[in-house]
mmCIF file of C-alpha atoms (C1' of nucleotides) in Angstrom:
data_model
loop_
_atom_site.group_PDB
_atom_site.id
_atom_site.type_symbol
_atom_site.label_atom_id
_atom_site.label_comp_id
_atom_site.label_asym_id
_atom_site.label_seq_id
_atom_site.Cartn_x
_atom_site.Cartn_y
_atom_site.Cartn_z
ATOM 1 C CA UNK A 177 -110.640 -46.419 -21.819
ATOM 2 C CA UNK A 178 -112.105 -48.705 -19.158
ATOM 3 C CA UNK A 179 -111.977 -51.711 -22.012
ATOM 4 C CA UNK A 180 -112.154 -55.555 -20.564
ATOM 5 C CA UNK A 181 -110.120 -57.322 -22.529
ATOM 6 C CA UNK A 182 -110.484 -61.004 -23.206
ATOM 7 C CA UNK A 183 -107.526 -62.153 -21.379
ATOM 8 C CA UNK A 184 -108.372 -60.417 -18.011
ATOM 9 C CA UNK A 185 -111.986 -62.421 -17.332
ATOM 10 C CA UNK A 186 -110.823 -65.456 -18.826
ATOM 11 C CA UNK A 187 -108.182 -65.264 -15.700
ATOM 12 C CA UNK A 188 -111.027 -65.077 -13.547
ATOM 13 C CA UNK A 189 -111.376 -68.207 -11.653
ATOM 14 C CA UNK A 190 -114.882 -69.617 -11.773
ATOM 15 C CA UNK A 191 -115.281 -72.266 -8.720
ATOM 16 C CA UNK A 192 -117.486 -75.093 -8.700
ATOM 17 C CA UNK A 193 -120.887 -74.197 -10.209
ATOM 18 C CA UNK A 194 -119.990 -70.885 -10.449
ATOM 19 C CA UNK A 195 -120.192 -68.219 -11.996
ATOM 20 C CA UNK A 196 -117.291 -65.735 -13.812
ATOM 21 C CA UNK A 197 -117.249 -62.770 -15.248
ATOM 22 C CA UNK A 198 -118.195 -63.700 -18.864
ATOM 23 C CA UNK A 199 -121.504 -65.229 -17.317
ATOM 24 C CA UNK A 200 -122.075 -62.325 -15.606
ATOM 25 C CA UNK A 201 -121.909 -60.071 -18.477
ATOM 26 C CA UNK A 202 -124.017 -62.334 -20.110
ATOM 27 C CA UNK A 203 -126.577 -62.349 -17.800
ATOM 28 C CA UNK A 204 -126.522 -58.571 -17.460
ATOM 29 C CA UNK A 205 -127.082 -58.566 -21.277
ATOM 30 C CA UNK A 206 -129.819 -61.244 -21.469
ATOM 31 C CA UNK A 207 -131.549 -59.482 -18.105
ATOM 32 C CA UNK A 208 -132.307 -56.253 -19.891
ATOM 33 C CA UNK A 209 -132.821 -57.699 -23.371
ATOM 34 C CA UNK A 210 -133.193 -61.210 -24.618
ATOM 35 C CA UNK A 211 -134.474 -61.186 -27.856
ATOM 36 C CA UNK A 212 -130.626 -59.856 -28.860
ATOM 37 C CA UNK A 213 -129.010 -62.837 -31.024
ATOM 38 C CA UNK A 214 -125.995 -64.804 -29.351
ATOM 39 C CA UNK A 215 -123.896 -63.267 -32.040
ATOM 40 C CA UNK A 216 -124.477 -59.858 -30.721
ATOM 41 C CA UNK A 217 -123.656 -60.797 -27.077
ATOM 42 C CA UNK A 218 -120.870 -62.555 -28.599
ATOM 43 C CA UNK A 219 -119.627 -59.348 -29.696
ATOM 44 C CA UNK A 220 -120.220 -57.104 -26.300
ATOM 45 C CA UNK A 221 -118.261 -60.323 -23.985
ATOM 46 C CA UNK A 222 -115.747 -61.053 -26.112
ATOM 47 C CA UNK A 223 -116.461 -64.790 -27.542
ATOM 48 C CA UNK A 224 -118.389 -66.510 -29.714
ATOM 49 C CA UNK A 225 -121.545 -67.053 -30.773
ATOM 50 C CA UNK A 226 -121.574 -70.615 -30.116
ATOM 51 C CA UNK A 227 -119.439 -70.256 -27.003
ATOM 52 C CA UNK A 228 -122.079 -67.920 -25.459
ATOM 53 C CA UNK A 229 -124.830 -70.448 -26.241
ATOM 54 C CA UNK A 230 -122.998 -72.855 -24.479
ATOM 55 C CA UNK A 231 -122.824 -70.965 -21.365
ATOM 56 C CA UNK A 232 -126.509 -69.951 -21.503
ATOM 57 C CA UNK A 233 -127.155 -73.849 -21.757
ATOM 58 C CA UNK A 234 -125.391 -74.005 -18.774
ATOM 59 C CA UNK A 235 -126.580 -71.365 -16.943
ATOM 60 C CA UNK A 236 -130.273 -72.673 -17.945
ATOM 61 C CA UNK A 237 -129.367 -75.802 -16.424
ATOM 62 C CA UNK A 238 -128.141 -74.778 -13.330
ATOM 63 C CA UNK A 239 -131.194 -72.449 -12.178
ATOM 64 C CA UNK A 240 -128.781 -69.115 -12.958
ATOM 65 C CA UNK A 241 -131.622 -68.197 -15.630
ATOM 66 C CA UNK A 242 -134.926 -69.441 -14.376
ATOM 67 C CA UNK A 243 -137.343 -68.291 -17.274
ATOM 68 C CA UNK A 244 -136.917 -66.156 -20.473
ATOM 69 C CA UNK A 245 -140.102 -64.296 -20.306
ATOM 70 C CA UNK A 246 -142.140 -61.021 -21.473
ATOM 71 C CA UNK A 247 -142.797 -57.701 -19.616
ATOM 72 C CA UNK A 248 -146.243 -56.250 -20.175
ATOM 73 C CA UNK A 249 -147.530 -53.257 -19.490
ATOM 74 C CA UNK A 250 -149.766 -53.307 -16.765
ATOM 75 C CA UNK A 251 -151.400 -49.524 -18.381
ATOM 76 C CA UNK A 252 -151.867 -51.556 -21.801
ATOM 77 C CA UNK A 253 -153.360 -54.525 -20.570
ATOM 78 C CA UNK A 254 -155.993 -52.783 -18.734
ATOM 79 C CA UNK A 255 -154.363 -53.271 -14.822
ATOM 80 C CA UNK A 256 -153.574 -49.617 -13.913
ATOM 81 C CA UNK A 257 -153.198 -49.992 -10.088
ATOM 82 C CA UNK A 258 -150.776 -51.442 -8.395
ATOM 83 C CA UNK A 259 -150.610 -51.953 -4.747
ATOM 84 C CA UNK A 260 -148.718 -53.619 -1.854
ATOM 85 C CA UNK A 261 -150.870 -55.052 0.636
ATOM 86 C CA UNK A 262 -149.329 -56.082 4.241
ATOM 87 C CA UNK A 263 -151.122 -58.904 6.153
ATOM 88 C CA UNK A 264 -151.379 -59.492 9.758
ATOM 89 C CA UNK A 265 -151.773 -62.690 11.062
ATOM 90 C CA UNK A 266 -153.066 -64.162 14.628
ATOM 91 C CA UNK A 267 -151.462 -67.100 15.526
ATOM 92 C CA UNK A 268 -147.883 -68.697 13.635
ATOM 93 C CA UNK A 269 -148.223 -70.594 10.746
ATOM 94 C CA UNK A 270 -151.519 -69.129 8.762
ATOM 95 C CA UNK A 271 -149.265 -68.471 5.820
ATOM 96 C CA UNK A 272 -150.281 -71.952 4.184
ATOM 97 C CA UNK A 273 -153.578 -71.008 4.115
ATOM 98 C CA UNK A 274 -152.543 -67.490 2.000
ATOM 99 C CA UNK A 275 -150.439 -69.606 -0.698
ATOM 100 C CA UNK A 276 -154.630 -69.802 -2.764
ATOM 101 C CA UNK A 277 -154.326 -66.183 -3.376
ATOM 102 C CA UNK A 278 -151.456 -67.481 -5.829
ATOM 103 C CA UNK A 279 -154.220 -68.767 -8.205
ATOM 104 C CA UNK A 280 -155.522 -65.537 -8.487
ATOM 105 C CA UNK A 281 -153.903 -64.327 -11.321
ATOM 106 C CA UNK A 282 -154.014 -60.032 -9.674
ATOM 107 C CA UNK A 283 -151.260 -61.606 -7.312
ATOM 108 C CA UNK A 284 -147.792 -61.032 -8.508
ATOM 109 C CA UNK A 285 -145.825 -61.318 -5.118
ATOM 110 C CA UNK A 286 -146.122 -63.206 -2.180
ATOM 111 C CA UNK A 287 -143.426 -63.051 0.630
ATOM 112 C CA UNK A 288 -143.001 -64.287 4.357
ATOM 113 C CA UNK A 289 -141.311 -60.776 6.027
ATOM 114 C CA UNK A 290 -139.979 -59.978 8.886
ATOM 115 C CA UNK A 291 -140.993 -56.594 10.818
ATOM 116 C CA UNK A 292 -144.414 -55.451 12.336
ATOM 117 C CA UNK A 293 -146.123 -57.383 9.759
ATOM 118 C CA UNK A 294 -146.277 -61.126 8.385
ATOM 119 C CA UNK A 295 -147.024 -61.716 4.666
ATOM 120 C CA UNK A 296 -146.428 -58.834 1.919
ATOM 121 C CA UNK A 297 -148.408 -58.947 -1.414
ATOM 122 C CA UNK A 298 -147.824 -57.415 -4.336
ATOM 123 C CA UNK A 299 -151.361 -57.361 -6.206
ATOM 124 C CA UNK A 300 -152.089 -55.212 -9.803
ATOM 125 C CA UNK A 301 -155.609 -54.748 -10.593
ATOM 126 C CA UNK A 302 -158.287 -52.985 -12.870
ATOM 127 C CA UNK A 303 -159.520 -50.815 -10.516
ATOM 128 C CA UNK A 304 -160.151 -49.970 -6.943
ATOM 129 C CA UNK A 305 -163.598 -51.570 -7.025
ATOM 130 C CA UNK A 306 -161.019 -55.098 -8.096
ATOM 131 C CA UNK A 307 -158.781 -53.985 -5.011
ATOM 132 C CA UNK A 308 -161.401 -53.819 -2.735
ATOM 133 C CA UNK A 309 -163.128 -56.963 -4.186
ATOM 134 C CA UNK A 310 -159.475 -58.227 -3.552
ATOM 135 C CA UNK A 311 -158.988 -57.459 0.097
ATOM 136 C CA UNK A 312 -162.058 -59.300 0.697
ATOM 137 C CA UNK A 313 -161.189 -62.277 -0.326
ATOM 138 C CA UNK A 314 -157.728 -61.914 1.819
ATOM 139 C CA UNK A 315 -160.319 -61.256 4.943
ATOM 140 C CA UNK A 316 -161.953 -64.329 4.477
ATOM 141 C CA UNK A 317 -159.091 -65.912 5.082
ATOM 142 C CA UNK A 318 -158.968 -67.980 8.511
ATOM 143 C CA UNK A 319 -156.352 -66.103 10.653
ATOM 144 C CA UNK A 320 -156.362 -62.641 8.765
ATOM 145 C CA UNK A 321 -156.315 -59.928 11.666
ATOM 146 C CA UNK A 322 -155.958 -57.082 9.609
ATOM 147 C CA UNK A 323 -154.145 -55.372 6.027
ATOM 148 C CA UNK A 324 -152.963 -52.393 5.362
ATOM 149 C CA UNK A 325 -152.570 -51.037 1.789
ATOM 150 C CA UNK A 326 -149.993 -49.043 -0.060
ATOM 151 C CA UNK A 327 -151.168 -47.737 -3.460
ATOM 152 C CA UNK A 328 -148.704 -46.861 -5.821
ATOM 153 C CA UNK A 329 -148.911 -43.242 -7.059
ATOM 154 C CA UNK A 330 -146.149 -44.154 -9.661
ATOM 155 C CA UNK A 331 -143.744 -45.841 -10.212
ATOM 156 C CA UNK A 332 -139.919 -44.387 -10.875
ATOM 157 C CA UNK A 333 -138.202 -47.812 -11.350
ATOM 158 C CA UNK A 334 -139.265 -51.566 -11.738
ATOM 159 C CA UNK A 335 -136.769 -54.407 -12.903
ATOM 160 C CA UNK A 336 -136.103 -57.716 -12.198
ATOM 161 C CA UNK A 337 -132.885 -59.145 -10.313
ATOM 162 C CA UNK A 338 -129.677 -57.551 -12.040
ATOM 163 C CA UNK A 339 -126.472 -59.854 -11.696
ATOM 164 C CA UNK A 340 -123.856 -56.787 -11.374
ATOM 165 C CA UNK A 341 -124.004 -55.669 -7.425
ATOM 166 C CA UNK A 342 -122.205 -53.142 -5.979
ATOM 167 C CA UNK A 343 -119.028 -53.712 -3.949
ATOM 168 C CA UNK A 344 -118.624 -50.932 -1.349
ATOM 169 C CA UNK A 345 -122.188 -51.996 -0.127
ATOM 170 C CA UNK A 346 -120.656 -54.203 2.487
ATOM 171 C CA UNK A 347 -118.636 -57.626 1.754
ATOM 172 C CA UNK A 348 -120.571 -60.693 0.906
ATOM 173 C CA UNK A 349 -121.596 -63.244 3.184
ATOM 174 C CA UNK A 350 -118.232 -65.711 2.459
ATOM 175 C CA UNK A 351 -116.168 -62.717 3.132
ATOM 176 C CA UNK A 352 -114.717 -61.606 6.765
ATOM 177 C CA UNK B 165 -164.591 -79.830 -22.367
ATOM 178 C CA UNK B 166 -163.895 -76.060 -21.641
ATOM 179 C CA UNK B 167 -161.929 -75.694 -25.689
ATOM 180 C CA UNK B 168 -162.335 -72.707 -27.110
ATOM 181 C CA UNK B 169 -163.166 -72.371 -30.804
ATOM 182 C CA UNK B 170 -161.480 -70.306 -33.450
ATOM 183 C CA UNK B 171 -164.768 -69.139 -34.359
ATOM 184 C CA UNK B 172 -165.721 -67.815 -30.672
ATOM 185 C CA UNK B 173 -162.197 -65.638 -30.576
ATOM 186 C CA UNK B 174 -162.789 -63.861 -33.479
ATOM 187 C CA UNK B 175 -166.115 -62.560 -33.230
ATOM 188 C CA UNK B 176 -164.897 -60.458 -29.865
ATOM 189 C CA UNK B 177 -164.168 -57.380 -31.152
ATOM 190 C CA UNK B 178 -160.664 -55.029 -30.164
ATOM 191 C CA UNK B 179 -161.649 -51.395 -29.766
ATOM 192 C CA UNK B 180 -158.935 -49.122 -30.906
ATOM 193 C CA UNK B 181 -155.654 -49.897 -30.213
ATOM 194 C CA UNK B 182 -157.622 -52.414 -27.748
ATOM 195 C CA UNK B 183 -155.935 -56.198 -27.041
ATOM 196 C CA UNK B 184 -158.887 -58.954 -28.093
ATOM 197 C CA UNK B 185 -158.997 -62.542 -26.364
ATOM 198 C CA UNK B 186 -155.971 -63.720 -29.014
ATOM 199 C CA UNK B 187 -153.686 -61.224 -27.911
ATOM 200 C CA UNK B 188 -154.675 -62.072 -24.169
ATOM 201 C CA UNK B 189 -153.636 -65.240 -24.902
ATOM 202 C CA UNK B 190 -150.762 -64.997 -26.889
ATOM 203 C CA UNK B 191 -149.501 -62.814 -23.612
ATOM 204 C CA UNK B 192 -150.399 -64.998 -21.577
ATOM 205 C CA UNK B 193 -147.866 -67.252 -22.780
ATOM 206 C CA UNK B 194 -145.261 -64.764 -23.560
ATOM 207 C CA UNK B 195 -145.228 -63.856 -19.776
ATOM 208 C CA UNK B 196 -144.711 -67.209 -18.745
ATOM 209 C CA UNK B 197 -142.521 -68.440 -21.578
ATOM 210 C CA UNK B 198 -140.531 -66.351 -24.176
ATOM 211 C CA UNK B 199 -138.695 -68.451 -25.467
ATOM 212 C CA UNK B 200 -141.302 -70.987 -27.270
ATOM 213 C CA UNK B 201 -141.848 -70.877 -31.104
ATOM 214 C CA UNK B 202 -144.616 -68.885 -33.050
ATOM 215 C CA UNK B 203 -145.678 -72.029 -34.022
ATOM 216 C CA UNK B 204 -146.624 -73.213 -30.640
ATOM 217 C CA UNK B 205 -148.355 -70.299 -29.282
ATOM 218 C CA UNK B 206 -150.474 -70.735 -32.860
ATOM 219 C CA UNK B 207 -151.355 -74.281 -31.996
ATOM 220 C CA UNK B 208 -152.529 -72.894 -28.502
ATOM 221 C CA UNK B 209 -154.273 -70.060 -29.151
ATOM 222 C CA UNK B 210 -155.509 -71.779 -32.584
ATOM 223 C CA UNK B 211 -153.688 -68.834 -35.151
ATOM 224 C CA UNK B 212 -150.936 -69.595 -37.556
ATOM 225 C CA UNK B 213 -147.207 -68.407 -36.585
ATOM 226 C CA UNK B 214 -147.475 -65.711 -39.288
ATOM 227 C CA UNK B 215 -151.062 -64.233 -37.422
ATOM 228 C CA UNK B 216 -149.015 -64.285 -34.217
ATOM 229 C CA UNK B 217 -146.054 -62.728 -34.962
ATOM 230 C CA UNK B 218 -148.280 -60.019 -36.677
ATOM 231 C CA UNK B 219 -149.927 -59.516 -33.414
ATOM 232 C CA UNK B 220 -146.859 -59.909 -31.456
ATOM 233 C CA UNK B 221 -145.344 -57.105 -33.442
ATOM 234 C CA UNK B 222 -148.697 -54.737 -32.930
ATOM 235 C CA UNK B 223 -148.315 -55.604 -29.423
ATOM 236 C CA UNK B 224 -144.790 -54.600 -29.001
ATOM 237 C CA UNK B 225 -145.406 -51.952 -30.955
ATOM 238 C CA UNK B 226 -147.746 -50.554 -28.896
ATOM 239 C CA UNK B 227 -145.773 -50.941 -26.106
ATOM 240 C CA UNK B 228 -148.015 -54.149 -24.389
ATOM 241 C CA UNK B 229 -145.164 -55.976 -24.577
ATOM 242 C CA UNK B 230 -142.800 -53.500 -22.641
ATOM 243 C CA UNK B 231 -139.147 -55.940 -23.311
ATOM 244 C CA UNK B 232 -138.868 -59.984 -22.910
ATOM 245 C CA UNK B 233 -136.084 -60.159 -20.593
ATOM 246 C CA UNK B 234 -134.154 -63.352 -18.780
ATOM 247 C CA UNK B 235 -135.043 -64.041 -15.024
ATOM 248 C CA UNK B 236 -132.252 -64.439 -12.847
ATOM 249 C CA UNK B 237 -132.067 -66.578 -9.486
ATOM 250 C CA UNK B 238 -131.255 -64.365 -6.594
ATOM 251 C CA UNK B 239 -129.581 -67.296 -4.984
ATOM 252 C CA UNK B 240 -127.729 -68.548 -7.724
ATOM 253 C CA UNK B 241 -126.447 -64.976 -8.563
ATOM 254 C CA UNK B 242 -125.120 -64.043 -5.139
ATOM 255 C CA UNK B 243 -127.807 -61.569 -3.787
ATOM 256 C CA UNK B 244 -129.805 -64.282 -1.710
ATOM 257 C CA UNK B 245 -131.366 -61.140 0.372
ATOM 258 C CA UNK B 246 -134.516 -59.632 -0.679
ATOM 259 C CA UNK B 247 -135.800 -56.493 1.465
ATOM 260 C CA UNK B 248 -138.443 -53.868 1.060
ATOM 261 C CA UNK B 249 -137.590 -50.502 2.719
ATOM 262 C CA UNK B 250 -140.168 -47.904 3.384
ATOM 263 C CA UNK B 251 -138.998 -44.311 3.434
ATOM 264 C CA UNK B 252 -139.814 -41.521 5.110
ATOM 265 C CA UNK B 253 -139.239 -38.190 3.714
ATOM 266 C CA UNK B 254 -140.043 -34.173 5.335
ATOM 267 C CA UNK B 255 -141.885 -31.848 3.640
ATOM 268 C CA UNK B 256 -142.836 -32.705 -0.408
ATOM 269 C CA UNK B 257 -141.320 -33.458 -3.672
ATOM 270 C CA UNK B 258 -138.386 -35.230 -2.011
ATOM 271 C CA UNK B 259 -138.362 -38.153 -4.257
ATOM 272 C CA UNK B 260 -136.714 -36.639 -6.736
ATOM 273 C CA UNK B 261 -133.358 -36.848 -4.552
ATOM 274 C CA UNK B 262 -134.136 -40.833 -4.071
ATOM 275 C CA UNK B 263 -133.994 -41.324 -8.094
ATOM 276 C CA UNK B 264 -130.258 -41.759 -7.743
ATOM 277 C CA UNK B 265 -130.942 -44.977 -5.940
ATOM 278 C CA UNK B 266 -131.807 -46.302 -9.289
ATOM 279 C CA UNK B 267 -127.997 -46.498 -10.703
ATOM 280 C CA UNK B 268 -127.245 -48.931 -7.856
ATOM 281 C CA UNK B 269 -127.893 -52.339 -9.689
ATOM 282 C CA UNK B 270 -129.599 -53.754 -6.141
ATOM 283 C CA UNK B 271 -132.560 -51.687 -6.123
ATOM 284 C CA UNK B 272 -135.375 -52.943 -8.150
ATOM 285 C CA UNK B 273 -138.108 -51.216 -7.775
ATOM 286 C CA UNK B 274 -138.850 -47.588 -6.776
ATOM 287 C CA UNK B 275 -142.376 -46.650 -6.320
ATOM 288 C CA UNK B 276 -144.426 -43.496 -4.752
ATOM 289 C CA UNK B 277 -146.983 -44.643 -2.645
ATOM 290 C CA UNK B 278 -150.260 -43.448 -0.367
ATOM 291 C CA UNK B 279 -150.149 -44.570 3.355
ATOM 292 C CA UNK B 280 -147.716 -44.498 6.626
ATOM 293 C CA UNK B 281 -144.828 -44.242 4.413
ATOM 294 C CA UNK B 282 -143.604 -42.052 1.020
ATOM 295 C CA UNK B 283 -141.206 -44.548 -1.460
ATOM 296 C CA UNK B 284 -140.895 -48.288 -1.024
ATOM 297 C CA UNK B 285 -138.037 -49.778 -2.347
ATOM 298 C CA UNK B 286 -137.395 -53.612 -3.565
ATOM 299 C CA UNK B 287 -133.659 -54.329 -2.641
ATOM 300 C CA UNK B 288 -132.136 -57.805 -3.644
ATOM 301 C CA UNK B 289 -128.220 -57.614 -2.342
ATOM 302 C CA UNK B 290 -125.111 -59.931 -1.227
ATOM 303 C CA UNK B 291 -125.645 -59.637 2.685
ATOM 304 C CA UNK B 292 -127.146 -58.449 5.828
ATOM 305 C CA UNK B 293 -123.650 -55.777 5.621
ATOM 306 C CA UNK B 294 -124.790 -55.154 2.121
ATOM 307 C CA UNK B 295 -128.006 -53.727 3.186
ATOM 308 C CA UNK B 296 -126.862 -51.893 5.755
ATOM 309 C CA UNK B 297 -124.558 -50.163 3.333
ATOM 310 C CA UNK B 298 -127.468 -49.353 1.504
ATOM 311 C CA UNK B 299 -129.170 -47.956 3.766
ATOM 312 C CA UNK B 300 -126.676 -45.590 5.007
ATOM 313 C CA UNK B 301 -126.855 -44.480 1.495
ATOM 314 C CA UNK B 302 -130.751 -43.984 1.889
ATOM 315 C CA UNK B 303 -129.875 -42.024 4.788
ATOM 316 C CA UNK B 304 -126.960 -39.848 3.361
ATOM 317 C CA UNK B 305 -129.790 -38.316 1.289
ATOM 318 C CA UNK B 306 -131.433 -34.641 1.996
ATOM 319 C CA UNK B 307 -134.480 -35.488 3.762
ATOM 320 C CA UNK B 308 -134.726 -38.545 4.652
ATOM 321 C CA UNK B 309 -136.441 -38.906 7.866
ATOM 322 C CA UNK B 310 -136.602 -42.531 8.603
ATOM 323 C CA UNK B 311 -136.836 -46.552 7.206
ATOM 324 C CA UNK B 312 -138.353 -49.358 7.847
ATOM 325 C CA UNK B 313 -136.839 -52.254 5.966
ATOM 326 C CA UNK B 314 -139.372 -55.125 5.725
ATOM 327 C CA UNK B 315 -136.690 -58.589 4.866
ATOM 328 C CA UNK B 316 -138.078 -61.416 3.423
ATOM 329 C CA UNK B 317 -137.670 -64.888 5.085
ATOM 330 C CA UNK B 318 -139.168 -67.105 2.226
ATOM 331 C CA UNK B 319 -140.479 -65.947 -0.932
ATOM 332 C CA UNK B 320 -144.000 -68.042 -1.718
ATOM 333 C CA UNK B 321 -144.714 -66.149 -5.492
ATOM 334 C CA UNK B 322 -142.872 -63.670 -7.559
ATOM 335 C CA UNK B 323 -143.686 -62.804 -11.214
ATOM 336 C CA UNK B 324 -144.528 -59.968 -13.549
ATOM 337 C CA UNK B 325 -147.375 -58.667 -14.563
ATOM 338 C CA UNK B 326 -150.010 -61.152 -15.866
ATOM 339 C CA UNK B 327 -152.346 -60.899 -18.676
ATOM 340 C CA UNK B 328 -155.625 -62.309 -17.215
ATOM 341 C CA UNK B 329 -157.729 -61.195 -14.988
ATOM 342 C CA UNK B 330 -160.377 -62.030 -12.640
ATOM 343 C CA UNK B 331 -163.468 -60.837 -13.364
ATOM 344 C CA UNK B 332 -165.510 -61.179 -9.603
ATOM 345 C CA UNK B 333 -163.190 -58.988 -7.991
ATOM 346 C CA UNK B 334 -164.918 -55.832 -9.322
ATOM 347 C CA UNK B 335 -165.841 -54.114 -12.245
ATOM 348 C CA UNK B 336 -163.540 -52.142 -14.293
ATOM 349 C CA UNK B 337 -162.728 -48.351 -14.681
ATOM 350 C CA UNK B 338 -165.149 -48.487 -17.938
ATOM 351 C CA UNK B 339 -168.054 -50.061 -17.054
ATOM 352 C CA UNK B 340 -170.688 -48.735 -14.213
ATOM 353 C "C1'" DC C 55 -113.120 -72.120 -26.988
ATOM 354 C "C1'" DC C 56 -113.142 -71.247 -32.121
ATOM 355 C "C1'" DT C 57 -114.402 -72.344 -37.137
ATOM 356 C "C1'" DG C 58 -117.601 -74.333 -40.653
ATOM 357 C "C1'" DA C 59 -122.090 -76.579 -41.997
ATOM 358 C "C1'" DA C 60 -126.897 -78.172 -41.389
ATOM 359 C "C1'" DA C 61 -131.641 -77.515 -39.383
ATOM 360 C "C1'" DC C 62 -134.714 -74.618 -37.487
ATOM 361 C "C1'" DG C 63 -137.491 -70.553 -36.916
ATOM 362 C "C1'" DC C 64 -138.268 -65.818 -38.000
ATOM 363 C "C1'" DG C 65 -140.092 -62.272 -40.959
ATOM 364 C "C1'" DG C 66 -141.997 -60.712 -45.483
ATOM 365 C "C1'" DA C 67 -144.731 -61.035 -49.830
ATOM 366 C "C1'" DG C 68 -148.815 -62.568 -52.012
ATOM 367 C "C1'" DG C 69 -153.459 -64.371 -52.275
ATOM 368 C "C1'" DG C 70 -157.901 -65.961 -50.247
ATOM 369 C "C1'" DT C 71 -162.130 -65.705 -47.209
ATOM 370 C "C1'" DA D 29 -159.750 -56.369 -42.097
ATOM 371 C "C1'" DC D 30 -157.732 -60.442 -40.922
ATOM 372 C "C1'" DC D 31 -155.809 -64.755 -41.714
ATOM 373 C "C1'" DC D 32 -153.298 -68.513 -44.256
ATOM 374 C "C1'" DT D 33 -149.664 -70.744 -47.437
ATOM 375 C "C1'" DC D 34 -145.162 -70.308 -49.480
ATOM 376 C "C1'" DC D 35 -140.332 -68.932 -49.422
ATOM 377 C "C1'" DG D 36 -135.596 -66.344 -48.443
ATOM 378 C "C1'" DC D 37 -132.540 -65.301 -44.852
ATOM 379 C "C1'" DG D 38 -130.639 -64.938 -40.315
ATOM 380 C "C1'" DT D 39 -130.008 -67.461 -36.264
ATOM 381 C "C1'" DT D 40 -129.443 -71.220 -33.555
ATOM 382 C "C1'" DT D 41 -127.192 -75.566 -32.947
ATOM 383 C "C1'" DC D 42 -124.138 -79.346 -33.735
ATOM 384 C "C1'" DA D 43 -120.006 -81.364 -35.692
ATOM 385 C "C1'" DG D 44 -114.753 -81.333 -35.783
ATOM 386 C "C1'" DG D 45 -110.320 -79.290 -34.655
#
DNA sequence: CCTGAAACGCGGAGGGT
DNA sequence: ACCCTCCGCGTTTCAGG
């Protein structure tokens, strides 16, 4: 039986604005579902109702949980395609003048990378007639030497951030 | 004054099993914030909380709503590096193989896509060691011919999928 | 951090337009 | 068919220990 028992997390020492074991669980828990009552995750940590809200408070608070929010389906809501669109720019710095396509509301993603490219966008749309309309606006862009387009055939797996990591990856970064 | 009437709402009709300008809106909010009261998505979308939770449950029901989940800070939770990693695979049907990536708790998303490159992966982990780790995993798998592992320097955007849509960009699937 | 009590919001039944 | 008003019950949330 691979049980946690009370006793062994509360051990676990949780450093200035940090974060133990019981938050992590929580998190987990609240990552994959949080419309389950505080009772419930009360019941899979180990504590209390109230003592679990107290936490989430905190974790709130601190920036741990940044929104509470719901997953559509992009199928159901009439956005089918989904595609991730690299951007090369001429010149440094033409990134600023990208940060509009965050209005439009096909945009999901928008990241600085490094490798042979500069910007990565993660765009769902209706249709390919929207993607193309899409692109078009990301040509008129000032700076915008080129894209290049990966359509997603389907997709396997798609989450959000999980807080349990893995721990033969490599050590963390505080680690050495 | 751009307010939109009661009146207006309702006379758009929802197809079968379609989603009407209310539920649009009531998503709307949902993807953005969960954790608000019935009672305040009626007073925005102009419904009573009993009409929206009715919808609410149609639309989870149906599977619009897919989960409402808690969003966690990479930062805050210790995985402060975000990659995408393009794989290349020999001959077909390899992806199969790749679908035990999904058990590791840093991989978020796991899509088949069309261009220079088979899978693309989102990885959030610990370290620069971490994702190397991974990727010798990637690598360990029957295959595999290559990566390219796009890392993010500064995420500008990142959500889930959005309810609205712009209508300019192109026409959709249905109409011609 | 746990136990008890109050306020709030959810979720259902019934009736109206 | 859809929405609104009313009400019981579970949950959240705050007090005290």
């Amino acid at each position: 039986m691979t049980e946690t028992k009370t006793e062994d997390i509360r051990r676990t020492a949780r450093g200035r604005e940090g974060i133990d074991a019981f938050d992590r669980k929580i998190l987990s828990e609240l990552s994959c579902d949080a419309t389950q009552s505080l009772a419930a995750i009360g019941d899979k940590v180990g504590l209390s109702a109230p003592a679990v809200h107290e936490r989430v408070k905190r974790l709130r608070a601190s920036g741990a949980i940044k929104a509470t929010v719901a997953v559509l389906d992009g199928h159901k809501i009439g956005k089918p395609l989904l595609a991730f669109v690299h951007v090369d720019t001429k010149g440094w710095g033409k990134t600023g003048a990208m940060l509009a396509l965050t209005q439009l509301p096909e945009v999901e993603e928008l990241h600085s990378v490094t490798g042979d490219t500069c910007v990565l966008l993660k765009v769902r749309c209706a249709s390919p007639e929207a993607l193309e309309g899409f692109l078009a606006r990301v040509y008129d862009i000032e700076g915008v030497q080129g894209t290049r387009s990966y359509m997603v055939l389907s997709t396997h797996m798609e989450r959000t951030v999980q807080a349990k990591e893995t721990e033969d990856l490599g050590e963390g970064p505080f680690i050495r």
